[in-house]
Tab-separated table of C-alpha atoms and ligand atoms in Angstrom:
chain	number	residue	atom	x	y	z
A	142	UNK	CA	0.000	0.000	0.000
A	143	UNK	CA	1.201	3.573	-0.790
A	144	UNK	CA	1.812	5.918	2.137
A	145	UNK	CA	-1.226	7.991	1.051
A	146	UNK	CA	-4.173	5.626	0.537
A	147	UNK	CA	-5.751	5.804	-2.943
A	148	UNK	CA	-9.501	6.101	-3.320
A	149	UNK	CA	-11.534	5.741	-6.498
A	150	UNK	CA	-14.910	7.532	-6.545
A	151	UNK	CA	-17.331	6.444	-9.280
A	152	UNK	CA	-20.579	8.362	-9.757
A	153	UNK	CA	-22.260	9.593	-12.946
A	154	UNK	CA	-23.557	12.669	-11.136
A	155	UNK	CA	-21.058	15.488	-10.773
A	156	UNK	CA	-22.505	16.753	-7.466
A	157	UNK	CA	-21.987	13.710	-5.228
A	158	UNK	CA	-18.728	12.839	-7.018
A	159	UNK	CA	-17.203	16.240	-6.288
A	160	UNK	CA	-18.656	16.289	-2.768
A	161	UNK	CA	-16.792	13.094	-1.977
A	162	UNK	CA	-13.588	14.437	-3.526
A	163	UNK	CA	-13.823	17.550	-1.356
A	164	UNK	CA	-14.439	15.542	1.810
A	165	UNK	CA	-11.567	13.134	1.228
A	166	UNK	CA	-8.888	15.002	-0.734
A	167	UNK	CA	-7.006	16.410	2.279
A	168	UNK	CA	-6.243	12.955	3.644
A	169	UNK	CA	-6.256	10.706	0.593
A	170	UNK	CA	-5.239	10.481	-3.026
A	171	UNK	CA	-8.677	10.686	-4.694
A	172	UNK	CA	-9.381	9.754	-8.328
A	173	UNK	CA	-12.870	10.200	-9.761
A	174	UNK	CA	-14.634	8.459	-12.633
A	175	UNK	CA	-18.010	9.372	-14.137
A	176	UNK	CA	-18.902	5.874	-15.335
A	177	UNK	CA	-18.119	2.184	-14.876
A	178	UNK	CA	-15.991	1.796	-18.020
A	179	UNK	CA	-13.705	4.632	-17.014
A	180	UNK	CA	-13.429	3.152	-13.512
A	181	UNK	CA	-12.392	-0.230	-14.925
A	182	UNK	CA	-9.732	1.486	-17.083
A	183	UNK	CA	-8.294	3.116	-13.950
A	184	UNK	CA	-8.316	-0.233	-12.150
A	185	UNK	CA	-6.427	-1.795	-15.054
A	186	UNK	CA	-3.643	0.710	-14.720
A	187	UNK	CA	-3.269	1.295	-11.009
A	188	UNK	CA	-4.132	-0.004	-7.568
A	189	UNK	CA	-6.736	1.490	-5.253
A	190	UNK	CA	-7.151	0.792	-1.568
A	191	UNK	CA	-10.824	1.644	-1.628
A	192	UNK	CA	-13.533	2.313	-4.235
A	193	UNK	CA	-16.784	4.194	-3.640
A	194	UNK	CA	-19.383	3.167	-6.253
A	195	UNK	CA	-22.749	4.662	-6.997
A	196	UNK	CA	-25.371	1.948	-7.400
A	197	UNK	CA	-27.453	3.721	-10.055
A	198	UNK	CA	-25.354	4.494	-13.108
A	199	UNK	CA	-26.318	4.311	-16.788
A	200	UNK	CA	-23.637	2.139	-18.391
A	201	UNK	CA	-22.495	-0.401	-15.802
A	202	UNK	CA	-24.536	-0.239	-12.615
A	203	UNK	CA	-22.831	-0.232	-9.242
A	204	UNK	CA	-23.678	-3.868	-8.390
A	205	UNK	CA	-22.150	-5.120	-11.654
A	206	UNK	CA	-19.169	-2.843	-11.156
A	207	UNK	CA	-18.709	-4.178	-7.596
A	208	UNK	CA	-18.486	-7.702	-9.013
A	209	UNK	CA	-15.919	-6.619	-11.625
A	210	UNK	CA	-13.828	-4.710	-9.073
A	211	UNK	CA	-13.784	-7.706	-6.709
A	212	UNK	CA	-12.677	-9.920	-9.599
A	213	UNK	CA	-10.006	-7.532	-10.889
A	214	UNK	CA	-8.645	-6.300	-7.538
A	215	UNK	CA	-10.019	-8.498	-4.719
A	216	UNK	CA	-8.113	-6.604	-2.047
A	217	UNK	CA	-9.751	-3.264	-2.876
A	218	UNK	CA	-12.426	-2.454	-0.314
A	219	UNK	CA	-15.708	-1.236	-1.827
A	220	UNK	CA	-18.316	1.154	-0.371
A	221	UNK	CA	-21.624	1.626	-2.219
A	222	UNK	CA	-23.544	4.900	-2.600
A	223	UNK	CA	-27.305	4.759	-2.502
A	224	UNK	CA	-30.378	6.866	-2.056
A	225	UNK	CA	-32.779	6.063	0.781
A	226	UNK	CA	-35.110	4.368	-1.634
A	227	UNK	CA	-32.623	1.656	-2.497
A	228	UNK	CA	-31.230	0.612	0.864
A	229	UNK	CA	-32.318	-2.931	0.041
A	230	UNK	CA	-30.073	-2.930	-3.004
A	231	UNK	CA	-27.234	-1.663	-0.884
A	232	UNK	CA	-27.813	-4.440	1.632
A	233	UNK	CA	-27.626	-6.843	-1.261
A	234	UNK	CA	-24.298	-5.292	-2.278
A	235	UNK	CA	-22.922	-6.087	1.170
A	236	UNK	CA	-23.666	-9.718	0.534
A	237	UNK	CA	-21.597	-9.453	-2.647
A	238	UNK	CA	-18.506	-8.269	-0.846
A	239	UNK	CA	-19.048	-4.523	-0.334
A	240	UNK	CA	-17.850	-3.225	3.029
A	241	UNK	CA	-20.660	-0.736	3.720
A	242	UNK	CA	-22.881	1.856	2.054
A	243	UNK	CA	-23.303	5.621	2.193
A	244	UNK	CA	-26.676	7.297	1.851
A	245	UNK	CA	-27.106	10.471	-0.181
A	246	UNK	CA	-26.883	13.279	0.761
A	247	UNK	CA	-23.594	12.553	2.491
A	248	UNK	CA	-22.759	13.372	6.052
A	249	UNK	CA	-19.090	14.282	6.230
A	250	UNK	CA	-18.528	12.313	9.423
A	251	UNK	CA	-20.228	9.222	7.969
A	252	UNK	CA	-18.037	9.386	4.845
A	253	UNK	CA	-14.845	9.760	6.859
A	254	UNK	CA	-15.845	7.000	9.238
A	255	UNK	CA	-16.678	4.473	6.519
A	256	UNK	CA	-13.484	5.269	4.587
A	257	UNK	CA	-11.367	4.846	7.726
A	258	UNK	CA	-13.104	1.568	8.471
A	259	UNK	CA	-12.472	0.350	4.898
A	260	UNK	CA	-8.809	1.310	4.979
A	261	UNK	CA	-8.331	-0.349	8.368
A	262	UNK	CA	-9.822	-3.559	6.997
A	263	UNK	CA	-7.603	-3.269	3.916
A	264	UNK	CA	-4.530	-2.930	6.179
A	265	UNK	CA	-5.478	-5.888	8.346
A	266	UNK	CA	-6.261	-8.060	5.278
A	267	UNK	CA	-2.847	-7.183	3.863
A	268	UNK	CA	-1.223	-8.033	7.209
A	269	UNK	CA	-3.053	-11.365	7.337
A	270	UNK	CA	-1.998	-12.069	3.756
A	271	UNK	CA	1.634	-11.265	4.594
A	272	UNK	CA	1.464	-13.442	7.685
A	273	UNK	CA	0.006	-16.269	5.615
A	274	UNK	CA	2.780	-16.064	3.071
A	275	UNK	CA	5.360	-15.956	5.897
A	276	UNK	CA	3.720	-19.077	7.350
A	277	UNK	CA	3.836	-20.725	3.951
A	278	UNK	CA	7.584	-20.038	3.765
A	279	UNK	CA	8.050	-21.410	7.308
A	280	UNK	CA	5.930	-24.409	6.409
A	281	UNK	CA	7.995	-25.046	3.302
A	282	UNK	CA	11.268	-24.856	5.209
A	283	UNK	CA	9.889	-27.154	7.951
A	284	UNK	CA	8.817	-29.629	5.279
A	285	UNK	CA	12.336	-29.486	3.857
A	286	UNK	CA	13.870	-30.025	7.329
A	287	UNK	CA	11.564	-32.977	8.036
A	288	UNK	CA	12.366	-34.505	4.667
A	289	UNK	CA	16.086	-34.053	5.311
A	290	UNK	CA	15.795	-35.594	8.787
A	291	UNK	CA	13.782	-38.497	7.358
A	292	UNK	CA	16.390	-39.088	4.660
A	293	UNK	CA	19.093	-38.994	7.330
A	294	UNK	CA	17.220	-41.560	9.400
A	295	UNK	CA	16.916	-43.771	6.299
A	296	UNK	CA	20.611	-43.325	5.557
A	297	UNK	CA	21.636	-44.162	9.131
A	298	UNK	CA	19.268	-47.096	9.231
A	299	UNK	CA	20.752	-48.490	6.024
A	300	UNK	CA	24.246	-47.982	7.482
A	301	UNK	CA	23.186	-49.950	10.567
A	302	UNK	CA	21.736	-52.622	8.306
A	303	UNK	CA	24.996	-52.805	6.365
A	304	UNK	CA	26.917	-53.391	9.600
A	305	UNK	CA	24.416	-56.099	10.556
A	306	UNK	CA	24.940	-57.612	7.120
A	307	UNK	CA	28.693	-57.552	7.736
A	308	UNK	CA	28.013	-59.386	11.016
A	309	UNK	CA	26.040	-62.041	9.114
A	310	UNK	CA	28.867	-62.317	6.590
A	311	UNK	CA	31.188	-63.059	9.485
A	312	UNK	CA	28.809	-65.716	10.910
A	313	UNK	CA	27.882	-67.381	7.659
A	314	UNK	CA	29.921	-69.820	5.675
A	315	UNK	CA	29.171	-67.800	2.550
A	316	UNK	CA	31.930	-65.639	1.155
A	317	UNK	CA	32.200	-62.054	2.288
A	318	UNK	CA	30.193	-59.562	0.303
A	319	UNK	CA	27.471	-61.998	-0.770
A	320	UNK	CA	24.623	-59.559	-0.071
A	321	UNK	CA	26.323	-56.704	-1.938
A	322	UNK	CA	26.886	-58.942	-4.972
A	323	UNK	CA	23.291	-60.197	-4.865
A	324	UNK	CA	22.283	-56.521	-4.866
A	325	UNK	CA	24.550	-55.929	-7.885
A	326	UNK	CA	23.193	-58.930	-9.878
A	327	UNK	CA	19.606	-58.025	-8.914
A	328	UNK	CA	20.141	-54.474	-10.166
A	329	UNK	CA	21.559	-55.787	-13.464
A	330	UNK	CA	18.462	-57.975	-13.893
A	331	UNK	CA	16.125	-55.141	-12.882
A	332	UNK	CA	17.789	-52.771	-15.358
A	333	UNK	CA	17.487	-55.364	-18.129
A	334	UNK	CA	13.753	-55.481	-17.269
A	335	UNK	CA	13.607	-51.674	-17.524
A	336	UNK	CA	12.257	-51.324	-13.987
A	337	UNK	CA	11.686	-47.709	-12.932
A	338	UNK	CA	14.196	-46.005	-10.599
A	339	UNK	CA	12.030	-46.446	-7.471
A	340	UNK	CA	11.658	-50.194	-8.099
A	341	UNK	CA	15.399	-50.537	-8.655
A	342	UNK	CA	16.121	-48.761	-5.354
A	343	UNK	CA	13.664	-51.051	-3.563
A	344	UNK	CA	15.218	-54.096	-5.204
A	345	UNK	CA	18.666	-53.026	-4.083
A	346	UNK	CA	17.504	-52.451	-0.490
A	347	UNK	CA	15.729	-55.815	-0.405
A	348	UNK	CA	18.776	-57.564	-1.887
A	349	UNK	CA	21.085	-56.089	0.769
A	350	UNK	CA	18.587	-57.197	3.432
A	351	UNK	CA	17.477	-60.535	1.999
A	352	UNK	CA	19.468	-62.735	4.406
A	353	UNK	CA	19.269	-60.436	7.441
A	354	UNK	CA	17.173	-63.111	9.188
A	355	UNK	CA	20.291	-65.312	9.387
A	356	UNK	CA	21.192	-63.200	12.412
A	357	UNK	CA	18.633	-65.379	14.216
A	358	UNK	CA	20.085	-68.719	13.077
A	359	UNK	CA	22.676	-70.499	15.288
A	360	UNK	CA	26.201	-70.017	14.036
A	361	UNK	CA	27.052	-73.719	14.162
A	362	UNK	CA	24.328	-74.388	11.606
A	363	UNK	CA	25.352	-71.489	9.356
A	364	UNK	CA	29.016	-72.483	9.430
A	365	UNK	CA	28.459	-76.210	9.101
A	366	UNK	CA	30.572	-77.613	6.273
A	367	UNK	CA	28.896	-81.017	6.074
A	368	UNK	CA	25.387	-81.821	4.892
A	369	UNK	CA	22.644	-80.311	7.040
A	370	UNK	CA	20.237	-82.637	8.850
A	371	UNK	CA	16.524	-82.287	8.127
A	372	UNK	CA	16.077	-80.539	11.490
A	373	UNK	CA	18.944	-78.124	10.777
A	374	UNK	CA	17.523	-77.332	7.352
A	375	UNK	CA	14.136	-76.610	8.965
A	376	UNK	CA	15.899	-74.073	11.192
A	377	UNK	CA	17.713	-72.480	8.204
A	378	UNK	CA	14.342	-72.208	6.457
A	379	UNK	CA	13.179	-69.797	9.152
A	380	UNK	CA	15.568	-67.027	8.069
A	381	UNK	CA	13.266	-65.349	5.468
A	382	UNK	CA	10.456	-65.014	8.037
A	383	UNK	CA	12.876	-63.791	10.724
A	384	UNK	CA	14.267	-61.231	8.238
A	385	UNK	CA	10.767	-60.027	7.291
A	386	UNK	CA	9.930	-59.667	10.993
A	387	UNK	CA	13.106	-57.674	11.658
A	388	UNK	CA	12.418	-55.091	8.946
A	389	UNK	CA	8.611	-54.898	9.128
A	390	UNK	CA	8.474	-52.248	11.910
A	391	UNK	CA	10.548	-49.906	9.721
A	392	UNK	CA	8.067	-47.907	7.650
A	393	UNK	CA	10.336	-47.072	4.728
A	394	UNK	CA	11.234	-50.763	4.325
A	395	UNK	CA	7.603	-51.946	4.209
A	396	UNK	CA	7.744	-52.730	0.493
A	397	UNK	CA	10.874	-54.828	0.998
A	398	UNK	CA	9.145	-57.126	3.534
A	399	UNK	CA	7.392	-59.475	1.017
A	400	UNK	CA	10.556	-59.616	-1.104
A	401	UNK	CA	12.683	-60.667	1.869
A	402	UNK	CA	10.001	-63.140	3.011
A	403	UNK	CA	9.769	-64.892	-0.368
A	404	UNK	CA	13.341	-64.888	-1.670
A	405	UNK	CA	13.574	-68.681	-1.287
A	406	UNK	CA	10.335	-69.477	-3.077
A	407	UNK	CA	10.752	-71.415	-6.318
A	408	UNK	CA	8.891	-70.712	-9.553
A	409	UNK	CA	7.302	-74.187	-9.519
A	410	UNK	CA	6.059	-73.781	-5.931
A	411	UNK	CA	8.584	-76.133	-4.261
A	412	UNK	CA	10.390	-73.384	-2.331
A	413	UNK	CA	9.837	-71.956	1.152
A	414	UNK	CA	8.430	-70.536	3.420
A	415	UNK	CA	4.983	-70.624	1.783
A	416	UNK	CA	5.480	-72.719	-1.348
A	417	UNK	CA	3.830	-70.097	-3.554
A	418	UNK	CA	4.570	-70.231	-7.288
A	419	UNK	CA	5.071	-68.202	-10.496
A	420	UNK	CA	3.475	-64.718	-10.423
A	421	UNK	CA	2.310	-65.186	-6.821
A	422	UNK	CA	5.940	-64.674	-5.848
A	423	UNK	CA	6.750	-60.935	-5.774
A	424	UNK	CA	8.875	-59.956	-8.794
A	425	UNK	CA	11.644	-58.641	-6.519
A	426	UNK	CA	11.812	-62.017	-4.742
A	427	UNK	CA	11.987	-63.868	-8.095
A	428	UNK	CA	14.825	-61.569	-9.194
A	429	UNK	CA	16.733	-62.032	-5.921
A	430	UNK	CA	16.278	-65.822	-6.172
A	431	UNK	CA	18.137	-65.770	-9.517
A	432	UNK	CA	20.780	-63.291	-8.307
A	433	UNK	CA	21.284	-65.264	-5.059
A	434	UNK	CA	21.797	-68.514	-6.970
A	435	UNK	CA	24.209	-66.903	-9.465
A	436	UNK	CA	26.383	-65.561	-6.647
A	437	UNK	CA	26.267	-68.848	-4.737
A	438	UNK	CA	27.329	-70.750	-7.862
A	439	UNK	CA	30.154	-68.317	-8.626
A	440	UNK	CA	31.517	-68.556	-5.070
A	441	UNK	CA	33.702	-71.188	-3.423
A	442	UNK	CA	31.825	-72.605	-0.471
A	443	UNK	CA	32.922	-75.146	2.112
A	444	UNK	CA	30.861	-77.904	0.487
A	445	UNK	CA	31.110	-76.855	-3.175
A	446	UNK	CA	33.726	-75.309	-5.436
A	447	UNK	CA	32.711	-72.310	-7.516
A	448	UNK	CA	31.220	-73.170	-10.883
A	449	UNK	CA	32.571	-71.827	-14.152
A	450	UNK	CA	30.513	-69.285	-16.090
A	451	UNK	CA	29.406	-71.918	-18.584
A	452	UNK	CA	28.318	-74.227	-15.724
A	453	UNK	CA	26.361	-71.354	-14.162
A	454	UNK	CA	24.623	-70.669	-17.474
A	455	UNK	CA	23.832	-74.369	-17.888
A	456	UNK	CA	22.297	-74.410	-14.400
A	457	UNK	CA	20.179	-71.355	-15.271
A	458	UNK	CA	18.885	-73.189	-18.343
A	459	UNK	CA	18.211	-76.446	-16.492
A	460	UNK	CA	16.376	-74.760	-13.609
A	461	UNK	CA	14.416	-72.308	-15.771
A	462	UNK	CA	10.727	-72.756	-14.992
A	463	UNK	CA	11.395	-74.931	-11.916
A	464	UNK	CA	13.618	-72.939	-9.554
A	465	UNK	CA	13.747	-69.756	-11.655
A	466	UNK	CA	11.206	-67.576	-13.426
A	467	UNK	CA	11.924	-68.569	-17.073
A	468	UNK	CA	11.822	-64.964	-18.274
A	469	UNK	CA	14.399	-63.946	-15.647
A	470	UNK	CA	16.599	-66.978	-16.368
A	471	UNK	CA	16.548	-65.939	-20.049
A	472	UNK	CA	17.626	-62.399	-19.136
A	473	UNK	CA	20.305	-63.702	-16.733
A	474	UNK	CA	21.779	-65.774	-19.582
A	475	UNK	CA	22.277	-62.570	-21.562
A	476	UNK	CA	23.820	-60.347	-18.890
A	477	UNK	CA	27.537	-59.950	-18.573
A	478	UNK	CA	28.454	-61.997	-15.500
A	479	UNK	CA	31.883	-61.535	-13.910
A	480	UNK	CA	34.219	-64.402	-14.823
A	481	UNK	CA	36.259	-64.278	-11.608
A	482	UNK	CA	35.355	-66.583	-8.779
A	483	UNK	CA	34.615	-65.173	-5.391
A	484	UNK	CA	36.681	-65.879	-2.283
B	768	LIG	FE1	18.484	-66.579	1.993
């Protein structure tokens, strides 16, 4: 708002128009218009804090003009001018957003009072608007802070998970870095499937976490170099469910839970824990099953030497449709697998 408030007076009759100018000119910057069209031209080119509109005018009547002013400059306060006979119309104008009305002939004190009231409302509306936009800025920066804190929590959680994974690596008879390599092979498969970025991130998280449940399996079973007994294998089979239980309270890992739970399911339904088959198995779990097997085959383990690349590919072919999703086995046969053996 300017330091001197600007007032637009619109009346087709010279008498009342000039009377208002005389009453207000000492305190305000007053512009007068003799019809609605001229008033709208003024409003196009400059801002007014308050407009005083006569209701009865020949071209655009005051009620129509009020509507146009409120549309063009919603913050401009509007006061209507009426004769006694049309107080009802003026009351109607109030319902359409006018602040008040003045009755002809004007009383100087009434004019001054209504103008002061209008300008005070204009000032407080502007202050509220400013406060709102300040709050919006604060809100935006709080949202940013919360998002940053949330991302930090995620990052720290994943760091904790990685150290847990390292602890499992140390317990397990698998070679070090198994989970990271499963994540790498899973990502290669996911990229070959053209999965969107979000799905790839989820797949990577789930792959890192897939064996986290082994933390709950006795070390002597995990490190056993001879054939497992039926009872021992039953215990090993609990690790997907333990893993799913470990990560399920963590909200941002919710989507990884079914992938972790089902990473030992087989395409033909002979896997565990639930024995579900084909498309019932989440895609991420089917991908990790292939990636997990590839890494296991390429690694030296206490009970089996690492297979050559051609043996791995042969195994993928043989188990396509039984252990592995045939479409994924097909893709795995085409990706560039590392030729070096792990460990
Ligand atoms: Fe596993």
